[in-house]
Amino acid sequence: MLSTSCGINGLFLANYILGYDSAKPICQISLLVYVGDKTISGRAKVHLTQSGYTDLMFHLNGEFHYQQSSGSPCIAITLLGQQPQMCTPRHGVSCHYIKLDMLLNDNWRAGQASFSYKDLSSRAWCHLNPLKVKQVYNNNISDLAQLSLQVKG
């Protein structure tokens, strides 16, 4: 398991890049993982390759669980995300614009993912899978503090 110097047992920051093909959007995610209740909060940045589009930002929430895949232990992660200030959810109505499913090896460092995001101009869902996932190593206490403030906000 990954660790951080924040001093809170079972809490760590993990950063990933999804996909390496320049012809497709690449997604960068930063996740604040709490092992105690298997919850995850974070943010995602989708880099669009089409001209005229800007990057899309999302706040993420989800959970993980341990499972066996092809006889090996792995970590299954499901995340849903909203764009900041895109809409105010009505009571009982979901307002998510991205869905990420990841299957990581048991040390949280690499795996496969699929994700879908909603193109707000066409209102169509764009689906990308399978994508390789790789951990990037810029975990530090200032990133953790900034992400935890964003998640609480």
PDB file of C-alpha atoms in Angstrom:
ATOM      1  CA  MET A   1       0.000   0.000   0.000  1.00  0.00           C
ATOM      2  CA  LEU A   2       1.122   3.544  -0.629  1.00  0.00           C
ATOM      3  CA  SER A   3       1.878   5.776   2.304  1.00  0.00           C
ATOM      4  CA  THR A   4       2.114   9.441   3.041  1.00  0.00           C
ATOM      5  CA  SER A   5       3.778  11.576   5.652  1.00  0.00           C
ATOM      6  CA  CYS A   6       0.517  13.161   6.809  1.00  0.00           C
ATOM      7  CA  GLY A   7       0.471  11.150  10.031  1.00  0.00           C
ATOM      8  CA  ILE A   8      -3.077   9.836   9.575  1.00  0.00           C
ATOM      9  CA  ASN A   9      -3.069   6.063   9.574  1.00  0.00           C
ATOM     10  CA  GLY A  10      -4.772   4.570   6.511  1.00  0.00           C
ATOM     11  CA  LEU A  11      -4.935   7.822   4.506  1.00  0.00           C
ATOM     12  CA  PHE A  12      -2.819   8.314   1.400  1.00  0.00           C
ATOM     13  CA  LEU A  13      -2.625  10.286  -1.829  1.00  0.00           C
ATOM     14  CA  ALA A  14      -2.306   8.495  -5.178  1.00  0.00           C
ATOM     15  CA  ASN A  15      -1.786  10.152  -8.564  1.00  0.00           C
ATOM     16  CA  TYR A  16      -2.341   8.383 -11.877  1.00  0.00           C
ATOM     17  CA  ILE A  17      -2.291   8.896 -15.621  1.00  0.00           C
ATOM     18  CA  LEU A  18      -4.846   6.970 -17.673  1.00  0.00           C
ATOM     19  CA  GLY A  19      -3.965   6.270 -21.287  1.00  0.00           C
ATOM     20  CA  TYR A  20      -0.816   7.064 -23.232  1.00  0.00           C
ATOM     21  CA  ASP A  21      -2.161   7.450 -26.778  1.00  0.00           C
ATOM     22  CA  SER A  22      -2.020  11.054 -28.005  1.00  0.00           C
ATOM     23  CA  ALA A  23      -4.988  10.449 -30.328  1.00  0.00           C
ATOM     24  CA  LYS A  24      -7.300   9.975 -27.319  1.00  0.00           C
ATOM     25  CA  PRO A  25      -7.954  12.137 -24.271  1.00  0.00           C
ATOM     26  CA  ILE A  26      -5.591  11.416 -21.426  1.00  0.00           C
ATOM     27  CA  CYS A  27      -6.926  11.616 -17.903  1.00  0.00           C
ATOM     28  CA  GLN A  28      -4.842  12.627 -14.878  1.00  0.00           C
ATOM     29  CA  ILE A  29      -6.310  11.828 -11.478  1.00  0.00           C
ATOM     30  CA  SER A  30      -5.332  12.617  -7.895  1.00  0.00           C
ATOM     31  CA  LEU A  31      -7.039  10.485  -5.281  1.00  0.00           C
ATOM     32  CA  LEU A  32      -7.276  10.778  -1.522  1.00  0.00           C
ATOM     33  CA  VAL A  33      -7.794   7.202  -0.332  1.00  0.00           C
ATOM     34  CA  TYR A  34      -9.020   6.273   3.136  1.00  0.00           C
ATOM     35  CA  VAL A  35      -8.470   2.581   3.780  1.00  0.00           C
ATOM     36  CA  GLY A  36     -10.622   2.547   6.938  1.00  0.00           C
ATOM     37  CA  ASP A  37     -13.949   2.717   5.113  1.00  0.00           C
ATOM     38  CA  LYS A  38     -12.605   2.083   1.562  1.00  0.00           C
ATOM     39  CA  THR A  39     -13.662   5.515   0.285  1.00  0.00           C
ATOM     40  CA  ILE A  40     -11.956   7.711  -2.277  1.00  0.00           C
ATOM     41  CA  SER A  41     -12.246  11.423  -3.088  1.00  0.00           C
ATOM     42  CA  GLY A  42     -10.266  13.352  -5.609  1.00  0.00           C
ATOM     43  CA  ARG A  43     -10.120  15.208  -8.862  1.00  0.00           C
ATOM     44  CA  ALA A  44      -9.643  14.366 -12.525  1.00  0.00           C
ATOM     45  CA  LYS A  45      -8.394  16.399 -15.441  1.00  0.00           C
ATOM     46  CA  VAL A  46      -9.271  15.154 -18.928  1.00  0.00           C
ATOM     47  CA  HIS A  47      -7.017  16.516 -21.659  1.00  0.00           C
ATOM     48  CA  LEU A  48      -8.976  16.737 -24.900  1.00  0.00           C
ATOM     49  CA  THR A  49      -7.045  16.484 -28.143  1.00  0.00           C
ATOM     50  CA  GLN A  50      -9.675  18.108 -30.359  1.00  0.00           C
ATOM     51  CA  SER A  51      -8.829  21.690 -31.266  1.00  0.00           C
ATOM     52  CA  GLY A  52     -10.973  24.374 -29.704  1.00  0.00           C
ATOM     53  CA  TYR A  53     -11.686  22.393 -26.494  1.00  0.00           C
ATOM     54  CA  THR A  54     -10.234  23.119 -23.105  1.00  0.00           C
ATOM     55  CA  ASP A  55      -9.392  20.523 -20.485  1.00  0.00           C
ATOM     56  CA  LEU A  56     -12.282  19.217 -18.397  1.00  0.00           C
ATOM     57  CA  MET A  57     -12.002  19.167 -14.590  1.00  0.00           C
ATOM     58  CA  PHE A  58     -14.032  16.892 -12.314  1.00  0.00           C
ATOM     59  CA  HIS A  59     -14.459  16.310  -8.578  1.00  0.00           C
ATOM     60  CA  LEU A  60     -14.468  12.559  -7.891  1.00  0.00           C
ATOM     61  CA  ASN A  61     -16.034  10.365  -5.218  1.00  0.00           C
ATOM     62  CA  GLY A  62     -16.153   6.602  -4.985  1.00  0.00           C
ATOM     63  CA  GLU A  63     -14.964   3.468  -3.303  1.00  0.00           C
ATOM     64  CA  PHE A  64     -12.680   0.500  -3.740  1.00  0.00           C
ATOM     65  CA  HIS A  65     -12.668  -3.159  -2.826  1.00  0.00           C
ATOM     66  CA  TYR A  66     -10.253  -6.049  -3.053  1.00  0.00           C
ATOM     67  CA  GLN A  67     -10.919  -8.909  -5.456  1.00  0.00           C
ATOM     68  CA  GLN A  68      -9.230 -11.719  -7.384  1.00  0.00           C
ATOM     69  CA  SER A  69      -8.621 -11.305 -11.115  1.00  0.00           C
ATOM     70  CA  SER A  70      -7.023 -14.138 -13.084  1.00  0.00           C
ATOM     71  CA  GLY A  71      -5.901 -15.672  -9.794  1.00  0.00           C
ATOM     72  CA  SER A  72      -4.103 -12.527  -8.616  1.00  0.00           C
ATOM     73  CA  PRO A  73      -5.243 -10.109  -5.917  1.00  0.00           C
ATOM     74  CA  CYS A  74      -6.211  -6.678  -7.245  1.00  0.00           C
ATOM     75  CA  ILE A  75      -8.023  -3.490  -6.306  1.00  0.00           C
ATOM     76  CA  ALA A  76     -11.264  -2.511  -8.065  1.00  0.00           C
ATOM     77  CA  ILE A  77     -12.102   1.202  -7.991  1.00  0.00           C
ATOM     78  CA  THR A  78     -15.331   2.888  -9.089  1.00  0.00           C
ATOM     79  CA  LEU A  79     -15.504   6.692  -9.236  1.00  0.00           C
ATOM     80  CA  LEU A  80     -18.183   9.168 -10.304  1.00  0.00           C
ATOM     81  CA  GLY A  81     -17.437  12.833 -10.904  1.00  0.00           C
ATOM     82  CA  GLN A  82     -19.096  16.178 -11.257  1.00  0.00           C
ATOM     83  CA  GLN A  83     -17.727  19.252 -12.948  1.00  0.00           C
ATOM     84  CA  PRO A  84     -17.243  22.100 -10.488  1.00  0.00           C
ATOM     85  CA  GLN A  85     -20.265  24.427 -10.445  1.00  0.00           C
ATOM     86  CA  MET A  86     -21.850  22.796 -13.509  1.00  0.00           C
ATOM     87  CA  CYS A  87     -25.235  22.178 -11.939  1.00  0.00           C
ATOM     88  CA  THR A  88     -27.001  22.021  -8.637  1.00  0.00           C
ATOM     89  CA  PRO A  89     -28.341  18.507  -8.138  1.00  0.00           C
ATOM     90  CA  ARG A  90     -32.034  18.348  -7.351  1.00  0.00           C
ATOM     91  CA  HIS A  91     -33.113  16.099  -4.525  1.00  0.00           C
ATOM     92  CA  GLY A  92     -32.690  12.483  -5.626  1.00  0.00           C
ATOM     93  CA  VAL A  93     -31.212  13.373  -9.045  1.00  0.00           C
ATOM     94  CA  SER A  94     -27.689  12.337  -9.991  1.00  0.00           C
ATOM     95  CA  CYS A  95     -25.535  14.951 -11.693  1.00  0.00           C
ATOM     96  CA  HIS A  96     -22.369  13.122 -12.713  1.00  0.00           C
ATOM     97  CA  TYR A  97     -20.391  13.774 -15.862  1.00  0.00           C
ATOM     98  CA  ILE A  98     -17.605  11.199 -15.609  1.00  0.00           C
ATOM     99  CA  LYS A  99     -17.419   7.554 -14.568  1.00  0.00           C
ATOM    100  CA  LEU A 100     -14.113   5.785 -14.021  1.00  0.00           C
ATOM    101  CA  ASP A 101     -13.575   2.083 -13.388  1.00  0.00           C
ATOM    102  CA  MET A 102     -10.061   0.948 -12.564  1.00  0.00           C
ATOM    103  CA  LEU A 103      -8.541  -2.429 -11.807  1.00  0.00           C
ATOM    104  CA  LEU A 104      -5.137  -1.972 -10.167  1.00  0.00           C
ATOM    105  CA  ASN A 105      -2.524  -4.459  -9.033  1.00  0.00           C
ATOM    106  CA  ASP A 106      -2.382  -5.043  -5.294  1.00  0.00           C
ATOM    107  CA  ASN A 107       0.327  -2.406  -4.752  1.00  0.00           C
ATOM    108  CA  TRP A 108      -1.810   0.410  -6.298  1.00  0.00           C
ATOM    109  CA  ARG A 109       0.806   1.175  -8.977  1.00  0.00           C
ATOM    110  CA  ALA A 110      -0.517  -0.009 -12.362  1.00  0.00           C
ATOM    111  CA  GLY A 111      -3.521  -1.536 -14.050  1.00  0.00           C
ATOM    112  CA  GLN A 112      -6.318  -1.018 -16.545  1.00  0.00           C
ATOM    113  CA  ALA A 113      -9.146   1.497 -16.648  1.00  0.00           C
ATOM    114  CA  SER A 114     -12.156   2.553 -18.600  1.00  0.00           C
ATOM    115  CA  PHE A 115     -13.816   5.899 -18.373  1.00  0.00           C
ATOM    116  CA  SER A 116     -16.756   7.728 -19.833  1.00  0.00           C
ATOM    117  CA  TYR A 117     -17.348  11.455 -19.821  1.00  0.00           C
ATOM    118  CA  LYS A 118     -20.210  13.606 -21.017  1.00  0.00           C
ATOM    119  CA  ASP A 119     -19.473  16.036 -23.820  1.00  0.00           C
ATOM    120  CA  LEU A 120     -21.528  19.009 -22.660  1.00  0.00           C
ATOM    121  CA  SER A 121     -21.798  20.583 -26.107  1.00  0.00           C
ATOM    122  CA  SER A 122     -23.306  17.499 -27.768  1.00  0.00           C
ATOM    123  CA  ARG A 123     -24.753  15.955 -24.578  1.00  0.00           C
ATOM    124  CA  ALA A 124     -23.280  12.631 -25.753  1.00  0.00           C
ATOM    125  CA  TRP A 125     -21.281  10.232 -23.588  1.00  0.00           C
ATOM    126  CA  CYS A 126     -17.752   9.457 -24.840  1.00  0.00           C
ATOM    127  CA  HIS A 127     -16.384   6.041 -23.816  1.00  0.00           C
ATOM    128  CA  LEU A 128     -12.698   5.117 -23.635  1.00  0.00           C
ATOM    129  CA  ASN A 129     -11.446   1.638 -22.763  1.00  0.00           C
ATOM    130  CA  PRO A 130      -9.268  -0.200 -22.098  1.00  0.00           C
ATOM    131  CA  LEU A 131      -6.660   2.295 -20.993  1.00  0.00           C
ATOM    132  CA  LYS A 132      -3.404   1.587 -19.209  1.00  0.00           C
ATOM    133  CA  VAL A 133      -3.060   3.142 -15.764  1.00  0.00           C
ATOM    134  CA  LYS A 134       0.255   4.178 -14.305  1.00  0.00           C
ATOM    135  CA  GLN A 135       1.033   5.819 -11.010  1.00  0.00           C
ATOM    136  CA  VAL A 136       3.001   9.050 -11.097  1.00  0.00           C
ATOM    137  CA  TYR A 137       5.185   9.817  -8.113  1.00  0.00           C
ATOM    138  CA  ASN A 138       4.531  13.336  -6.951  1.00  0.00           C
ATOM    139  CA  ASN A 139       2.825  12.443  -3.677  1.00  0.00           C
ATOM    140  CA  ASN A 140       3.637  15.023  -1.055  1.00  0.00           C
ATOM    141  CA  ILE A 141       2.009  16.570   1.962  1.00  0.00           C
ATOM    142  CA  SER A 142       1.087  19.865   0.234  1.00  0.00           C
ATOM    143  CA  ASP A 143      -0.809  17.950  -2.490  1.00  0.00           C
ATOM    144  CA  LEU A 144      -2.616  15.974   0.199  1.00  0.00           C
ATOM    145  CA  ALA A 145      -3.546  19.095   2.155  1.00  0.00           C
ATOM    146  CA  GLN A 146      -4.821  20.897  -0.966  1.00  0.00           C
ATOM    147  CA  LEU A 147      -6.903  17.898  -2.047  1.00  0.00           C
ATOM    148  CA  SER A 148      -8.386  17.379   1.417  1.00  0.00           C
ATOM    149  CA  LEU A 149      -9.448  21.046   1.576  1.00  0.00           C
ATOM    150  CA  GLN A 150     -11.067  20.768  -1.869  1.00  0.00           C
ATOM    151  CA  VAL A 151     -12.914  17.596  -0.886  1.00  0.00           C
ATOM    152  CA  LYS A 152     -14.218  19.200   2.328  1.00  0.00           C
ATOM    153  CA  GLY A 153     -15.306  22.337   0.457  1.00  0.00           C
TER     154      GLY A 153
END
